[in-house]
Amino acid sequence: MASESAIVLSFDPESPVLPDPLHELTDPRVQVVVLLADPATRESGWAPSAAAGLARGLGELGRRVLLLDADVADPTLHEVLGGPNGEGVTDAVLFGVSPERVSREQEGGFLFAPAGTVVADPPSVLRHPRWGAVLSQCRDSGLLVLLYLPAGAPGTEGLAGEADRSIRLKSALSAGVDQGQGGFVLHPERAGVAGSGAVPAPVTPAAADPEAEPDVPGLSVPMESEAAEAAEVAQWSPPVEDTDAGGGDAGGAIPAGRGGAAGSVQATDPQPSPSTPSDAAPESRTLFWFLIFLIVVALGLVVGALFGVLEIPGITPVAGDSALLLDDLLRSP
């Protein structure tokens, strides 16, 4: 690993999906992985959460995972997982307790062993010769061991040499990351860094929707749905005619949709009623004058019949009656 470059990844402990490069840890030949957490990530709480998220993700991918909290000087993993710091790593290393006995099943399908009994000399635990036997038992059981260690702490060098892979949990990237240290480097997600380690390309409207029309200044292209809607309105809306000499259009023209593809559509009721007030007014005036005309004609006929111009039975007087009528008219004062 001394000549390899590190694989740098941003990591979200809450994400249900691991970055693709970490899937190589599902290889059965990978049995022990050390997680080296720098002080800043331990103090912020991100490193313990990242260790738990990594164990959960690998467990969901099918590996039997055992997460060991070897930060015996300042244990915090049990707090992240919501359990007590009971029997654990120090008991297995110092007193020979089986790793399976001190581990507990966690939600997400992995095992966890806390730091265990508090000791006065944490470096002596990390340098203890029984670590070889503890890790050998885990290998024989087919477990993938995630060994959580404080980076730079005395005694961690020997344990790191026992691992098949190393993962450094860092709060910030430094110049030494890619200079031959190898392994993985996980850091908190931040703007501009994707989970795969690549910087994502900026998202443009055209990239978000491949079928979207380009937005060119000064040029408006109508959408297909808008043109179809305008055509349907034009089909079902009959034109409006002037009904009064002094009146204008029944309504103004509606502007076409964006781009003007549909033209001008009259603002009319799509389903006009058979008779409107503007249609009824001329009909009532015509009927009125027709009745006046009939009355005048009738009066003319009656007057003509009375004076003998027209002969209407029952109305036109006979000759004697006409003389009497004329005599009466002459005698009247």
mmCIF file of C-alpha atoms in Angstrom:
data_model
loop_
_atom_site.group_PDB
_atom_site.id
_atom_site.type_symbol
_atom_site.label_atom_id
_atom_site.label_comp_id
_atom_site.label_asym_id
_atom_site.label_seq_id
_atom_site.Cartn_x
_atom_site.Cartn_y
_atom_site.Cartn_z
ATOM 1 C CA MET A 1 0.000 0.000 0.000
ATOM 2 C CA ALA A 2 3.010 2.294 0.401
ATOM 3 C CA SER A 3 3.107 3.214 -3.290
ATOM 4 C CA GLU A 4 -0.633 3.627 -3.837
ATOM 5 C CA SER A 5 -2.582 6.863 -3.996
ATOM 6 C CA ALA A 6 -5.535 7.377 -1.688
ATOM 7 C CA ILE A 7 -9.124 7.244 -2.931
ATOM 8 C CA VAL A 8 -10.765 10.377 -1.554
ATOM 9 C CA LEU A 9 -14.527 10.262 -1.026
ATOM 10 C CA SER A 10 -17.108 12.486 0.587
ATOM 11 C CA PHE A 11 -19.296 10.423 2.887
ATOM 12 C CA ASP A 12 -22.749 10.922 4.363
ATOM 13 C CA PRO A 13 -23.258 8.628 7.386
ATOM 14 C CA GLU A 14 -27.044 8.866 6.993
ATOM 15 C CA SER A 15 -27.081 7.823 3.331
ATOM 16 C CA PRO A 16 -28.439 4.285 2.736
ATOM 17 C CA VAL A 17 -26.113 3.857 -0.266
ATOM 18 C CA LEU A 18 -22.340 3.554 0.019
ATOM 19 C CA PRO A 19 -20.098 5.205 -2.590
ATOM 20 C CA ASP A 20 -19.237 2.658 -5.277
ATOM 21 C CA PRO A 21 -15.480 2.446 -4.518
ATOM 22 C CA LEU A 22 -16.277 1.200 -1.002
ATOM 23 C CA HIS A 23 -18.058 -1.827 -2.460
ATOM 24 C CA GLU A 24 -14.664 -3.518 -2.801
ATOM 25 C CA LEU A 25 -14.826 -4.057 0.965
ATOM 26 C CA THR A 26 -17.499 -6.697 0.320
ATOM 27 C CA ASP A 27 -14.763 -8.960 -1.110
ATOM 28 C CA PRO A 28 -14.432 -11.919 1.327
ATOM 29 C CA ARG A 29 -10.645 -11.586 1.130
ATOM 30 C CA VAL A 30 -10.948 -8.233 2.929
ATOM 31 C CA GLN A 31 -11.294 -9.201 6.603
ATOM 32 C CA VAL A 32 -9.817 -6.401 8.720
ATOM 33 C CA VAL A 33 -10.195 -2.674 7.998
ATOM 34 C CA VAL A 34 -8.824 0.026 10.304
ATOM 35 C CA LEU A 35 -10.737 3.301 10.610
ATOM 36 C CA LEU A 36 -8.307 6.064 11.633
ATOM 37 C CA ALA A 37 -10.259 9.073 12.908
ATOM 38 C CA ASP A 38 -8.472 12.409 13.244
ATOM 39 C CA PRO A 39 -9.118 14.529 16.373
ATOM 40 C CA ALA A 40 -11.409 17.065 14.662
ATOM 41 C CA THR A 41 -13.790 14.414 13.324
ATOM 42 C CA ARG A 42 -13.903 12.678 16.711
ATOM 43 C CA GLU A 43 -14.694 15.901 18.544
ATOM 44 C CA SER A 44 -17.407 16.896 16.063
ATOM 45 C CA GLY A 45 -19.028 13.460 16.283
ATOM 46 C CA TRP A 46 -18.787 12.875 12.533
ATOM 47 C CA ALA A 47 -16.178 10.084 12.776
ATOM 48 C CA PRO A 48 -18.242 7.845 15.111
ATOM 49 C CA SER A 49 -21.310 8.418 12.939
ATOM 50 C CA ALA A 50 -19.295 7.631 9.796
ATOM 51 C CA ALA A 51 -17.999 4.386 11.334
ATOM 52 C CA ALA A 52 -21.537 3.315 12.240
ATOM 53 C CA GLY A 53 -22.841 4.306 8.783
ATOM 54 C CA LEU A 54 -20.072 2.332 7.067
ATOM 55 C CA ALA A 55 -20.803 -0.763 9.174
ATOM 56 C CA ARG A 56 -24.507 -0.471 8.430
ATOM 57 C CA GLY A 57 -23.933 -0.034 4.695
ATOM 58 C CA LEU A 58 -21.577 -3.010 4.405
ATOM 59 C CA GLY A 59 -23.964 -5.136 6.446
ATOM 60 C CA GLU A 60 -26.797 -4.330 4.063
ATOM 61 C CA LEU A 61 -24.534 -5.374 1.173
ATOM 62 C CA GLY A 62 -24.234 -8.862 2.658
ATOM 63 C CA ARG A 63 -21.075 -8.826 4.809
ATOM 64 C CA ARG A 64 -21.115 -9.935 8.438
ATOM 65 C CA VAL A 65 -19.601 -6.848 10.037
ATOM 66 C CA LEU A 66 -18.095 -6.461 13.525
ATOM 67 C CA LEU A 67 -17.385 -2.858 14.533
ATOM 68 C CA LEU A 68 -14.810 -2.639 17.355
ATOM 69 C CA ASP A 69 -14.355 0.582 19.342
ATOM 70 C CA ALA A 70 -10.615 0.614 20.005
ATOM 71 C CA ASP A 71 -10.626 4.264 21.110
ATOM 72 C CA VAL A 72 -10.285 3.046 24.678
ATOM 73 C CA ALA A 73 -9.009 6.419 25.945
ATOM 74 C CA ASP A 74 -12.134 8.343 24.901
ATOM 75 C CA PRO A 75 -14.873 5.934 23.743
ATOM 76 C CA THR A 76 -17.878 7.481 21.966
ATOM 77 C CA LEU A 77 -19.172 4.866 19.506
ATOM 78 C CA HIS A 78 -21.554 3.370 22.070
ATOM 79 C CA GLU A 79 -23.187 6.797 22.514
ATOM 80 C CA VAL A 80 -23.796 7.133 18.780
ATOM 81 C CA LEU A 81 -25.381 3.666 18.710
ATOM 82 C CA GLY A 82 -27.453 4.350 21.826
ATOM 83 C CA GLY A 83 -26.047 1.653 24.108
ATOM 84 C CA PRO A 84 -23.926 1.371 27.281
ATOM 85 C CA ASN A 85 -20.178 0.910 27.399
ATOM 86 C CA GLY A 86 -20.211 -2.551 28.940
ATOM 87 C CA GLU A 87 -17.888 -5.467 28.312
ATOM 88 C CA GLY A 88 -15.922 -4.882 25.158
ATOM 89 C CA VAL A 89 -12.549 -4.528 23.483
ATOM 90 C CA THR A 90 -10.390 -4.153 26.610
ATOM 91 C CA ASP A 91 -11.989 -7.257 28.134
ATOM 92 C CA ALA A 92 -11.294 -9.284 24.984
ATOM 93 C CA VAL A 93 -7.680 -8.080 24.721
ATOM 94 C CA LEU A 94 -6.647 -8.040 28.382
ATOM 95 C CA PHE A 95 -8.705 -10.929 29.769
ATOM 96 C CA GLY A 96 -9.242 -13.175 26.752
ATOM 97 C CA VAL A 97 -13.035 -12.794 26.539
ATOM 98 C CA SER A 98 -14.398 -13.994 23.174
ATOM 99 C CA PRO A 99 -15.122 -11.155 20.723
ATOM 100 C CA GLU A 100 -18.520 -12.705 19.979
ATOM 101 C CA ARG A 101 -19.408 -12.591 23.675
ATOM 102 C CA VAL A 102 -18.756 -8.849 24.033
ATOM 103 C CA SER A 103 -20.471 -7.879 20.760
ATOM 104 C CA ARG A 104 -24.141 -6.981 20.375
ATOM 105 C CA GLU A 105 -26.413 -7.008 17.329
ATOM 106 C CA GLN A 106 -27.266 -3.529 16.053
ATOM 107 C CA GLU A 107 -30.056 -2.173 13.911
ATOM 108 C CA GLY A 108 -28.818 -2.413 10.346
ATOM 109 C CA GLY A 109 -27.501 -5.979 10.579
ATOM 110 C CA PHE A 110 -24.022 -5.589 12.084
ATOM 111 C CA LEU A 111 -22.294 -6.440 15.381
ATOM 112 C CA PHE A 112 -20.734 -3.905 17.721
ATOM 113 C CA ALA A 113 -18.298 -4.277 20.605
ATOM 114 C CA PRO A 114 -17.824 -1.161 22.787
ATOM 115 C CA ALA A 115 -14.489 -0.046 24.228
ATOM 116 C CA GLY A 116 -15.140 -1.982 27.439
ATOM 117 C CA THR A 117 -13.663 -1.641 30.876
ATOM 118 C CA VAL A 118 -11.837 1.657 31.450
ATOM 119 C CA VAL A 119 -8.066 1.228 31.783
ATOM 120 C CA ALA A 120 -5.376 3.507 33.174
ATOM 121 C CA ASP A 121 -2.932 2.940 30.302
ATOM 122 C CA PRO A 122 -4.775 2.975 26.938
ATOM 123 C CA PRO A 123 -1.582 2.665 24.793
ATOM 124 C CA SER A 124 -0.765 -0.613 26.527
ATOM 125 C CA VAL A 125 -4.092 -2.031 25.326
ATOM 126 C CA LEU A 126 -3.374 -1.061 21.721
ATOM 127 C CA ARG A 127 0.110 -2.644 21.906
ATOM 128 C CA HIS A 128 -1.039 -5.835 23.651
ATOM 129 C CA PRO A 129 0.150 -9.061 21.986
ATOM 130 C CA ARG A 130 -3.267 -10.681 22.305
ATOM 131 C CA TRP A 131 -4.581 -8.554 19.415
ATOM 132 C CA GLY A 132 -3.283 -11.148 16.953
ATOM 133 C CA ALA A 133 -5.432 -13.852 18.549
ATOM 134 C CA VAL A 134 -8.502 -11.602 18.711
ATOM 135 C CA LEU A 135 -8.289 -10.706 15.033
ATOM 136 C CA SER A 136 -7.551 -14.317 14.090
ATOM 137 C CA GLN A 137 -10.776 -15.459 15.787
ATOM 138 C CA CYS A 138 -12.721 -12.864 13.815
ATOM 139 C CA ARG A 139 -11.117 -13.965 10.537
ATOM 140 C CA ASP A 140 -11.969 -17.591 11.234
ATOM 141 C CA SER A 141 -15.599 -16.600 11.870
ATOM 142 C CA GLY A 142 -15.847 -14.956 8.438
ATOM 143 C CA LEU A 143 -16.373 -11.518 9.946
ATOM 144 C CA LEU A 144 -15.363 -8.212 8.396
ATOM 145 C CA VAL A 145 -13.765 -6.309 11.284
ATOM 146 C CA LEU A 146 -13.967 -2.513 11.283
ATOM 147 C CA LEU A 147 -11.416 -1.427 13.875
ATOM 148 C CA TYR A 148 -12.109 2.150 15.003
ATOM 149 C CA LEU A 149 -8.902 3.866 16.186
ATOM 150 C CA PRO A 150 -7.833 7.423 17.088
ATOM 151 C CA ALA A 151 -5.395 8.555 14.383
ATOM 152 C CA GLY A 152 -1.910 9.339 15.705
ATOM 153 C CA ALA A 153 -2.503 7.784 19.118
ATOM 154 C CA PRO A 154 0.387 5.722 20.564
ATOM 155 C CA GLY A 155 0.065 2.043 19.655
ATOM 156 C CA THR A 156 -2.069 2.453 16.536
ATOM 157 C CA GLU A 157 0.816 1.786 14.130
ATOM 158 C CA GLY A 158 1.043 -1.901 14.960
ATOM 159 C CA LEU A 159 -2.713 -2.474 14.605
ATOM 160 C CA ALA A 160 -2.776 -0.607 11.292
ATOM 161 C CA GLY A 161 -0.185 -3.070 10.021
ATOM 162 C CA GLU A 162 -2.559 -5.979 10.760
ATOM 163 C CA ALA A 163 -5.274 -4.594 8.477
ATOM 164 C CA ASP A 164 -6.101 -5.507 4.886
ATOM 165 C CA ARG A 165 -7.398 -1.994 4.166
ATOM 166 C CA SER A 166 -7.222 1.376 5.880
ATOM 167 C CA ILE A 167 -9.758 4.199 5.880
ATOM 168 C CA ARG A 168 -8.876 7.622 7.231
ATOM 169 C CA LEU A 169 -11.694 9.781 8.547
ATOM 170 C CA LYS A 170 -10.624 13.396 8.067
ATOM 171 C CA SER A 171 -12.361 16.716 8.530
ATOM 172 C CA ALA A 172 -10.221 18.450 5.880
ATOM 173 C CA LEU A 173 -7.991 17.278 3.059
ATOM 174 C CA SER A 174 -4.265 17.937 3.324
ATOM 175 C CA ALA A 175 -1.357 17.808 0.889
ATOM 176 C CA GLY A 176 -0.170 14.500 2.350
ATOM 177 C CA VAL A 177 -3.336 12.598 1.528
ATOM 178 C CA ASP A 178 -2.285 11.517 -1.952
ATOM 179 C CA GLN A 179 1.439 11.204 -1.312
ATOM 180 C CA GLY A 180 1.774 7.437 -1.168
ATOM 181 C CA GLN A 181 -0.400 6.724 1.865
ATOM 182 C CA GLY A 182 -2.952 4.669 -0.081
ATOM 183 C CA GLY A 183 -6.274 3.342 1.194
ATOM 184 C CA PHE A 184 -9.433 5.414 1.437
ATOM 185 C CA VAL A 185 -9.995 8.890 2.814
ATOM 186 C CA LEU A 186 -13.535 9.765 3.875
ATOM 187 C CA HIS A 187 -14.511 13.311 4.730
ATOM 188 C CA PRO A 188 -17.810 15.088 5.467
ATOM 189 C CA GLU A 189 -19.886 16.080 2.473
ATOM 190 C CA ARG A 190 -19.492 19.666 1.390
ATOM 191 C CA ALA A 191 -20.542 21.808 -1.584
ATOM 192 C CA GLY A 192 -18.901 20.876 -4.879
ATOM 193 C CA VAL A 193 -17.778 17.376 -3.808
ATOM 194 C CA ALA A 194 -19.895 14.414 -4.847
ATOM 195 C CA GLY A 195 -20.126 11.052 -3.111
ATOM 196 C CA SER A 196 -18.050 9.368 -5.825
ATOM 197 C CA GLY A 197 -15.135 11.747 -5.323
ATOM 198 C CA ALA A 198 -15.774 13.671 -8.527
ATOM 199 C CA VAL A 199 -16.894 17.273 -8.755
ATOM 200 C CA PRO A 200 -20.363 17.289 -10.334
ATOM 201 C CA ALA A 201 -20.988 19.332 -13.471
ATOM 202 C CA PRO A 202 -23.313 22.322 -12.996
ATOM 203 C CA VAL A 203 -26.905 21.485 -13.742
ATOM 204 C CA THR A 204 -28.443 23.566 -16.518
ATOM 205 C CA PRO A 205 -32.139 23.644 -17.494
ATOM 206 C CA ALA A 206 -31.322 21.811 -20.719
ATOM 207 C CA ALA A 207 -29.433 19.119 -18.819
ATOM 208 C CA ALA A 208 -32.233 18.707 -16.310
ATOM 209 C CA ASP A 209 -34.802 18.249 -19.086
ATOM 210 C CA PRO A 210 -33.348 16.893 -22.371
ATOM 211 C CA GLU A 211 -36.615 17.615 -24.200
ATOM 212 C CA ALA A 212 -36.804 21.266 -23.100
ATOM 213 C CA GLU A 213 -36.547 23.905 -25.825
ATOM 214 C CA PRO A 214 -33.489 26.194 -25.663
ATOM 215 C CA ASP A 215 -34.100 29.592 -24.130
ATOM 216 C CA VAL A 216 -32.790 32.065 -26.743
ATOM 217 C CA PRO A 217 -33.176 35.783 -25.965
ATOM 218 C CA GLY A 218 -35.676 37.420 -28.310
ATOM 219 C CA LEU A 219 -37.043 34.103 -29.566
ATOM 220 C CA SER A 220 -40.051 32.447 -27.993
ATOM 221 C CA VAL A 221 -40.942 28.945 -29.113
ATOM 222 C CA PRO A 222 -44.491 27.849 -28.276
ATOM 223 C CA MET A 223 -44.916 24.685 -26.352
ATOM 224 C CA GLU A 224 -46.772 21.874 -28.105
ATOM 225 C CA SER A 225 -49.410 21.713 -25.383
ATOM 226 C CA GLU A 226 -50.099 25.473 -25.665
ATOM 227 C CA ALA A 227 -50.608 25.280 -29.444
ATOM 228 C CA ALA A 228 -52.995 22.351 -29.060
ATOM 229 C CA GLU A 229 -54.971 24.183 -26.362
ATOM 230 C CA ALA A 230 -55.274 27.334 -28.485
ATOM 231 C CA ALA A 231 -56.413 25.320 -31.517
ATOM 232 C CA GLU A 232 -59.104 23.640 -29.431
ATOM 233 C CA VAL A 233 -60.377 27.012 -28.159
ATOM 234 C CA ALA A 234 -60.526 28.387 -31.717
ATOM 235 C CA GLN A 235 -62.481 25.335 -32.867
ATOM 236 C CA TRP A 236 -65.192 25.532 -30.216
ATOM 237 C CA SER A 237 -65.547 29.332 -29.963
ATOM 238 C CA PRO A 238 -67.778 30.846 -32.770
ATOM 239 C CA PRO A 239 -66.957 34.399 -33.967
ATOM 240 C CA VAL A 240 -68.841 37.330 -32.423
ATOM 241 C CA GLU A 241 -70.769 39.701 -34.746
ATOM 242 C CA ASP A 242 -71.780 43.327 -34.099
ATOM 243 C CA THR A 243 -75.422 43.516 -32.965
ATOM 244 C CA ASP A 244 -75.720 47.264 -32.415
ATOM 245 C CA ALA A 245 -74.654 50.107 -34.705
ATOM 246 C CA GLY A 246 -73.201 52.023 -31.788
ATOM 247 C CA GLY A 247 -71.576 49.022 -30.172
ATOM 248 C CA GLY A 248 -68.173 47.548 -30.679
ATOM 249 C CA ASP A 249 -66.935 44.013 -30.440
ATOM 250 C CA ALA A 250 -68.558 41.828 -27.867
ATOM 251 C CA GLY A 251 -65.150 41.308 -26.349
ATOM 252 C CA GLY A 252 -61.536 42.111 -27.018
ATOM 253 C CA ALA A 253 -59.107 39.715 -28.590
ATOM 254 C CA ILE A 254 -57.230 37.380 -26.270
ATOM 255 C CA PRO A 255 -53.482 37.455 -26.842
ATOM 256 C CA ALA A 256 -52.054 34.179 -28.066
ATOM 257 C CA GLY A 257 -49.997 31.964 -25.798
ATOM 258 C CA ARG A 258 -46.230 32.437 -25.339
ATOM 259 C CA GLY A 259 -44.789 32.830 -28.811
ATOM 260 C CA GLY A 260 -48.118 33.820 -30.446
ATOM 261 C CA ALA A 261 -48.554 30.510 -32.307
ATOM 262 C CA ALA A 262 -52.293 30.342 -31.752
ATOM 263 C CA GLY A 263 -53.063 33.796 -33.215
ATOM 264 C CA SER A 264 -55.942 35.930 -31.933
ATOM 265 C CA VAL A 265 -58.901 34.219 -30.315
ATOM 266 C CA GLN A 266 -62.154 36.076 -29.571
ATOM 267 C CA ALA A 267 -63.164 36.170 -25.932
ATOM 268 C CA THR A 268 -66.526 34.458 -26.305
ATOM 269 C CA ASP A 269 -68.497 31.969 -24.341
ATOM 270 C CA PRO A 270 -67.662 28.515 -25.750
ATOM 271 C CA GLN A 271 -71.356 27.563 -25.408
ATOM 272 C CA PRO A 272 -73.471 30.702 -26.190
ATOM 273 C CA SER A 273 -77.137 30.652 -25.246
ATOM 274 C CA PRO A 274 -79.715 30.550 -28.105
ATOM 275 C CA SER A 275 -81.047 34.039 -27.310
ATOM 276 C CA THR A 276 -79.085 36.922 -25.890
ATOM 277 C CA PRO A 277 -80.359 40.380 -24.791
ATOM 278 C CA SER A 278 -78.717 42.016 -27.819
ATOM 279 C CA ASP A 279 -80.665 39.697 -30.182
ATOM 280 C CA ALA A 280 -84.028 40.233 -28.379
ATOM 281 C CA ALA A 281 -83.942 44.071 -28.595
ATOM 282 C CA PRO A 282 -84.264 44.359 -32.440
ATOM 283 C CA GLU A 283 -86.999 41.712 -32.507
ATOM 284 C CA SER A 284 -89.118 43.588 -29.917
ATOM 285 C CA ARG A 285 -88.774 46.883 -31.825
ATOM 286 C CA THR A 286 -89.798 45.238 -35.127
ATOM 287 C CA LEU A 287 -92.855 43.654 -33.502
ATOM 288 C CA PHE A 288 -93.897 47.018 -32.002
ATOM 289 C CA TRP A 289 -93.833 48.857 -35.339
ATOM 290 C CA PHE A 290 -95.614 45.986 -37.052
ATOM 291 C CA LEU A 291 -98.487 46.258 -34.535
ATOM 292 C CA ILE A 292 -98.672 50.046 -35.079
ATOM 293 C CA PHE A 293 -98.846 49.440 -38.807
ATOM 294 C CA LEU A 294 -101.724 46.965 -38.390
ATOM 295 C CA ILE A 295 -103.657 49.411 -36.192
ATOM 296 C CA VAL A 296 -103.247 52.256 -38.720
ATOM 297 C CA VAL A 297 -104.403 50.015 -41.586
ATOM 298 C CA ALA A 298 -107.426 48.865 -39.580
ATOM 299 C CA LEU A 299 -108.404 52.440 -38.697
ATOM 300 C CA GLY A 300 -108.035 53.459 -42.357
ATOM 301 C CA LEU A 301 -110.305 50.643 -43.463
ATOM 302 C CA VAL A 302 -112.952 51.580 -40.881
ATOM 303 C CA VAL A 303 -112.882 55.291 -41.820
ATOM 304 C CA GLY A 304 -113.031 54.430 -45.508
ATOM 305 C CA ALA A 305 -115.990 52.149 -44.926
ATOM 306 C CA LEU A 306 -117.838 54.796 -42.890
ATOM 307 C CA PHE A 307 -117.530 57.394 -45.643
ATOM 308 C CA GLY A 308 -118.415 54.951 -48.396
ATOM 309 C CA VAL A 309 -114.958 54.813 -49.915
ATOM 310 C CA LEU A 310 -114.843 51.123 -49.150
ATOM 311 C CA GLU A 311 -117.722 48.731 -48.856
ATOM 312 C CA ILE A 312 -117.528 46.571 -45.793
ATOM 313 C CA PRO A 313 -120.697 44.686 -44.842
ATOM 314 C CA GLY A 314 -122.049 45.820 -41.509
ATOM 315 C CA ILE A 315 -119.903 48.955 -41.522
ATOM 316 C CA THR A 316 -120.510 50.763 -44.846
ATOM 317 C CA PRO A 317 -123.930 52.599 -44.546
ATOM 318 C CA VAL A 318 -126.613 52.225 -47.228
ATOM 319 C CA ALA A 319 -127.691 55.206 -49.405
ATOM 320 C CA GLY A 320 -130.504 56.374 -47.089
ATOM 321 C CA ASP A 321 -128.356 56.086 -44.100
ATOM 322 C CA SER A 322 -125.707 58.181 -45.830
ATOM 323 C CA ALA A 323 -128.222 61.002 -46.513
ATOM 324 C CA LEU A 324 -129.414 60.963 -42.932
ATOM 325 C CA LEU A 325 -125.858 60.969 -41.701
ATOM 326 C CA LEU A 326 -125.014 63.931 -43.949
ATOM 327 C CA ASP A 327 -128.138 65.808 -42.834
ATOM 328 C CA ASP A 328 -127.231 65.263 -39.195
ATOM 329 C CA LEU A 329 -123.765 66.568 -39.789
ATOM 330 C CA LEU A 330 -125.072 69.728 -41.507
ATOM 331 C CA ARG A 331 -127.537 70.478 -38.719
ATOM 332 C CA SER A 332 -125.112 70.049 -35.962
ATOM 333 C CA PRO A 333 -123.871 73.412 -34.563
#
